[in-house]
Amino acid sequence: MRKWIYALVALIVVGLGFGWYQYEYGGQSYYTKITTKGERQVRTADNGDKYIDYQYKLPAYNKAGDKRTVDFNGNKERPLKSNAYLQLKVSRQKGVISWQDVTKGDVPAKATAKLDE
């Protein structure tokens, strides 16, 4: 009987851990199109080195076509390619947590229609 209780407690702990991870680090996919050059920023790392980054504030749409304005950094020393489509992973708690370049064909139809208006 004890083994079953331990197994049940272990499953509950794993389930809660997975739920917490999804809440903190999971997110919904949104899509955006690079329409600006971004705001150039010179930043200083902890060790004193300076680096260049570009910050963007753009409208993004999920697969249902719902709009959300997002702020994110390009994490590159040059602006992102103009008219490129990006898939953003957006967390409710942390905002944009990742992005990747996608083709126009990978963007859902409702999001594409809004981005190309």
PDB file of C-alpha atoms in Angstrom:
ATOM      1  CA  MET A   1       0.000   0.000   0.000  1.00  0.00           C
ATOM      2  CA  ARG A   2       2.843   2.409   0.801  1.00  0.00           C
ATOM      3  CA  LYS A   3       4.356   1.916  -2.648  1.00  0.00           C
ATOM      4  CA  TRP A   4       1.106   3.085  -4.237  1.00  0.00           C
ATOM      5  CA  ILE A   5       1.004   6.176  -2.037  1.00  0.00           C
ATOM      6  CA  TYR A   6       4.631   7.012  -2.887  1.00  0.00           C
ATOM      7  CA  ALA A   7       3.928   6.491  -6.583  1.00  0.00           C
ATOM      8  CA  LEU A   8       0.850   8.735  -6.401  1.00  0.00           C
ATOM      9  CA  VAL A   9       2.766  11.476  -4.564  1.00  0.00           C
ATOM     10  CA  ALA A  10       5.604  11.234  -7.131  1.00  0.00           C
ATOM     11  CA  LEU A  11       3.110  11.590 -10.011  1.00  0.00           C
ATOM     12  CA  ILE A  12       1.515  14.619  -8.377  1.00  0.00           C
ATOM     13  CA  VAL A  13       4.909  16.278  -7.845  1.00  0.00           C
ATOM     14  CA  VAL A  14       5.934  15.610 -11.466  1.00  0.00           C
ATOM     15  CA  GLY A  15       2.588  16.933 -12.715  1.00  0.00           C
ATOM     16  CA  LEU A  16       2.885  20.107 -10.655  1.00  0.00           C
ATOM     17  CA  GLY A  17       6.466  20.587 -11.826  1.00  0.00           C
ATOM     18  CA  PHE A  18       5.433  20.215 -15.457  1.00  0.00           C
ATOM     19  CA  GLY A  19       2.535  22.638 -14.974  1.00  0.00           C
ATOM     20  CA  TRP A  20       4.814  25.215 -13.343  1.00  0.00           C
ATOM     21  CA  TYR A  21       7.363  24.855 -16.161  1.00  0.00           C
ATOM     22  CA  GLN A  22       4.680  25.388 -18.823  1.00  0.00           C
ATOM     23  CA  TYR A  23       3.322  28.403 -16.947  1.00  0.00           C
ATOM     24  CA  GLU A  24       6.748  30.046 -16.565  1.00  0.00           C
ATOM     25  CA  TYR A  25       8.512  29.025 -19.778  1.00  0.00           C
ATOM     26  CA  GLY A  26       5.754  27.955 -22.141  1.00  0.00           C
ATOM     27  CA  GLY A  27       3.869  30.327 -24.324  1.00  0.00           C
ATOM     28  CA  GLN A  28       1.621  30.874 -27.276  1.00  0.00           C
ATOM     29  CA  SER A  29       2.864  31.284 -30.824  1.00  0.00           C
ATOM     30  CA  TYR A  30       2.452  34.709 -32.383  1.00  0.00           C
ATOM     31  CA  TYR A  31       3.622  35.860 -35.797  1.00  0.00           C
ATOM     32  CA  THR A  32       5.003  39.207 -36.864  1.00  0.00           C
ATOM     33  CA  LYS A  33       6.615  40.837 -39.883  1.00  0.00           C
ATOM     34  CA  ILE A  34       9.685  43.052 -39.595  1.00  0.00           C
ATOM     35  CA  THR A  35       8.567  46.460 -40.869  1.00  0.00           C
ATOM     36  CA  THR A  36      11.086  48.696 -39.087  1.00  0.00           C
ATOM     37  CA  LYS A  37      14.848  48.750 -38.668  1.00  0.00           C
ATOM     38  CA  GLY A  38      14.480  48.529 -34.904  1.00  0.00           C
ATOM     39  CA  GLU A  39      15.985  50.822 -32.327  1.00  0.00           C
ATOM     40  CA  ARG A  40      19.773  50.488 -32.153  1.00  0.00           C
ATOM     41  CA  GLN A  41      21.053  50.101 -28.616  1.00  0.00           C
ATOM     42  CA  VAL A  42      24.595  49.925 -27.296  1.00  0.00           C
ATOM     43  CA  ARG A  43      24.708  47.844 -24.133  1.00  0.00           C
ATOM     44  CA  THR A  44      27.415  46.911 -21.670  1.00  0.00           C
ATOM     45  CA  ALA A  45      27.919  43.337 -20.472  1.00  0.00           C
ATOM     46  CA  ASP A  46      28.823  42.502 -16.873  1.00  0.00           C
ATOM     47  CA  ASN A  47      32.491  42.215 -17.828  1.00  0.00           C
ATOM     48  CA  GLY A  48      32.495  45.734 -19.349  1.00  0.00           C
ATOM     49  CA  ASP A  49      32.392  44.735 -23.026  1.00  0.00           C
ATOM     50  CA  LYS A  50      30.046  46.791 -25.180  1.00  0.00           C
ATOM     51  CA  TYR A  51      27.743  45.190 -27.722  1.00  0.00           C
ATOM     52  CA  ILE A  52      25.071  46.338 -30.146  1.00  0.00           C
ATOM     53  CA  ASP A  53      21.505  45.084 -30.130  1.00  0.00           C
ATOM     54  CA  TYR A  54      18.283  46.121 -31.876  1.00  0.00           C
ATOM     55  CA  GLN A  55      14.966  46.404 -30.080  1.00  0.00           C
ATOM     56  CA  TYR A  56      11.635  46.031 -31.869  1.00  0.00           C
ATOM     57  CA  LYS A  57       8.066  46.948 -30.938  1.00  0.00           C
ATOM     58  CA  LEU A  58       5.690  45.413 -33.465  1.00  0.00           C
ATOM     59  CA  PRO A  59       2.159  44.075 -33.756  1.00  0.00           C
ATOM     60  CA  ALA A  60       1.918  40.281 -33.673  1.00  0.00           C
ATOM     61  CA  TYR A  61      -0.995  37.931 -34.351  1.00  0.00           C
ATOM     62  CA  ASN A  62      -1.781  34.414 -33.191  1.00  0.00           C
ATOM     63  CA  LYS A  63      -3.339  31.751 -35.423  1.00  0.00           C
ATOM     64  CA  ALA A  64      -6.839  33.091 -34.645  1.00  0.00           C
ATOM     65  CA  GLY A  65      -5.824  36.574 -35.798  1.00  0.00           C
ATOM     66  CA  ASP A  66      -5.834  38.126 -32.301  1.00  0.00           C
ATOM     67  CA  LYS A  67      -3.466  41.094 -32.048  1.00  0.00           C
ATOM     68  CA  ARG A  68      -0.829  41.740 -29.408  1.00  0.00           C
ATOM     69  CA  THR A  69       1.904  44.374 -29.434  1.00  0.00           C
ATOM     70  CA  VAL A  70       5.236  42.780 -28.571  1.00  0.00           C
ATOM     71  CA  ASP A  71       8.639  44.106 -27.526  1.00  0.00           C
ATOM     72  CA  PHE A  72      11.698  41.976 -28.230  1.00  0.00           C
ATOM     73  CA  ASN A  73      15.396  42.210 -28.989  1.00  0.00           C
ATOM     74  CA  GLY A  74      16.949  40.960 -32.198  1.00  0.00           C
ATOM     75  CA  ASN A  75      20.040  39.746 -30.323  1.00  0.00           C
ATOM     76  CA  LYS A  76      22.173  40.563 -33.360  1.00  0.00           C
ATOM     77  CA  GLU A  77      24.626  43.344 -34.168  1.00  0.00           C
ATOM     78  CA  ARG A  78      22.649  44.256 -37.266  1.00  0.00           C
ATOM     79  CA  PRO A  79      18.949  44.894 -37.891  1.00  0.00           C
ATOM     80  CA  LEU A  80      16.739  41.954 -38.765  1.00  0.00           C
ATOM     81  CA  LYS A  81      15.922  41.516 -42.445  1.00  0.00           C
ATOM     82  CA  SER A  82      13.128  43.823 -43.591  1.00  0.00           C
ATOM     83  CA  ASN A  83       9.814  42.082 -44.434  1.00  0.00           C
ATOM     84  CA  ALA A  84      10.954  38.847 -42.753  1.00  0.00           C
ATOM     85  CA  TYR A  85       8.308  36.810 -40.936  1.00  0.00           C
ATOM     86  CA  LEU A  86       9.000  35.659 -37.388  1.00  0.00           C
ATOM     87  CA  GLN A  87       7.323  33.158 -35.137  1.00  0.00           C
ATOM     88  CA  LEU A  88       7.435  34.407 -31.551  1.00  0.00           C
ATOM     89  CA  LYS A  89       6.915  32.347 -28.413  1.00  0.00           C
ATOM     90  CA  VAL A  90       5.086  34.704 -26.038  1.00  0.00           C
ATOM     91  CA  SER A  91       4.642  33.984 -22.344  1.00  0.00           C
ATOM     92  CA  ARG A  92       1.945  35.739 -20.335  1.00  0.00           C
ATOM     93  CA  GLN A  93       4.462  36.401 -17.563  1.00  0.00           C
ATOM     94  CA  LYS A  94       7.654  37.225 -19.459  1.00  0.00           C
ATOM     95  CA  GLY A  95       6.562  38.478 -22.877  1.00  0.00           C
ATOM     96  CA  VAL A  96       8.596  37.270 -25.872  1.00  0.00           C
ATOM     97  CA  ILE A  97      10.846  34.440 -24.725  1.00  0.00           C
ATOM     98  CA  SER A  98      12.084  33.294 -28.143  1.00  0.00           C
ATOM     99  CA  TRP A  99      11.739  33.968 -31.858  1.00  0.00           C
ATOM    100  CA  GLN A 100      12.630  32.221 -35.089  1.00  0.00           C
ATOM    101  CA  ASP A 101      12.604  33.147 -38.758  1.00  0.00           C
ATOM    102  CA  VAL A 102       9.811  31.453 -40.751  1.00  0.00           C
ATOM    103  CA  THR A 103       8.560  31.625 -44.321  1.00  0.00           C
ATOM    104  CA  LYS A 104       5.287  33.312 -45.240  1.00  0.00           C
ATOM    105  CA  GLY A 105       3.821  29.863 -45.924  1.00  0.00           C
ATOM    106  CA  ASP A 106       4.444  28.840 -42.298  1.00  0.00           C
ATOM    107  CA  VAL A 107       2.330  31.729 -40.974  1.00  0.00           C
ATOM    108  CA  PRO A 108      -1.369  30.873 -40.396  1.00  0.00           C
ATOM    109  CA  ALA A 109      -3.756  32.446 -42.910  1.00  0.00           C
ATOM    110  CA  LYS A 110      -5.522  34.756 -40.423  1.00  0.00           C
ATOM    111  CA  ALA A 111      -2.200  36.110 -39.141  1.00  0.00           C
ATOM    112  CA  THR A 112      -0.866  36.567 -42.699  1.00  0.00           C
ATOM    113  CA  ALA A 113      -3.956  38.522 -43.689  1.00  0.00           C
ATOM    114  CA  LYS A 114      -3.496  40.907 -40.751  1.00  0.00           C
ATOM    115  CA  LEU A 115       0.270  41.291 -41.289  1.00  0.00           C
ATOM    116  CA  ASP A 116      -0.088  42.071 -44.990  1.00  0.00           C
ATOM    117  CA  GLU A 117      -2.781  44.760 -44.544  1.00  0.00           C
TER     118      GLU A 117
END
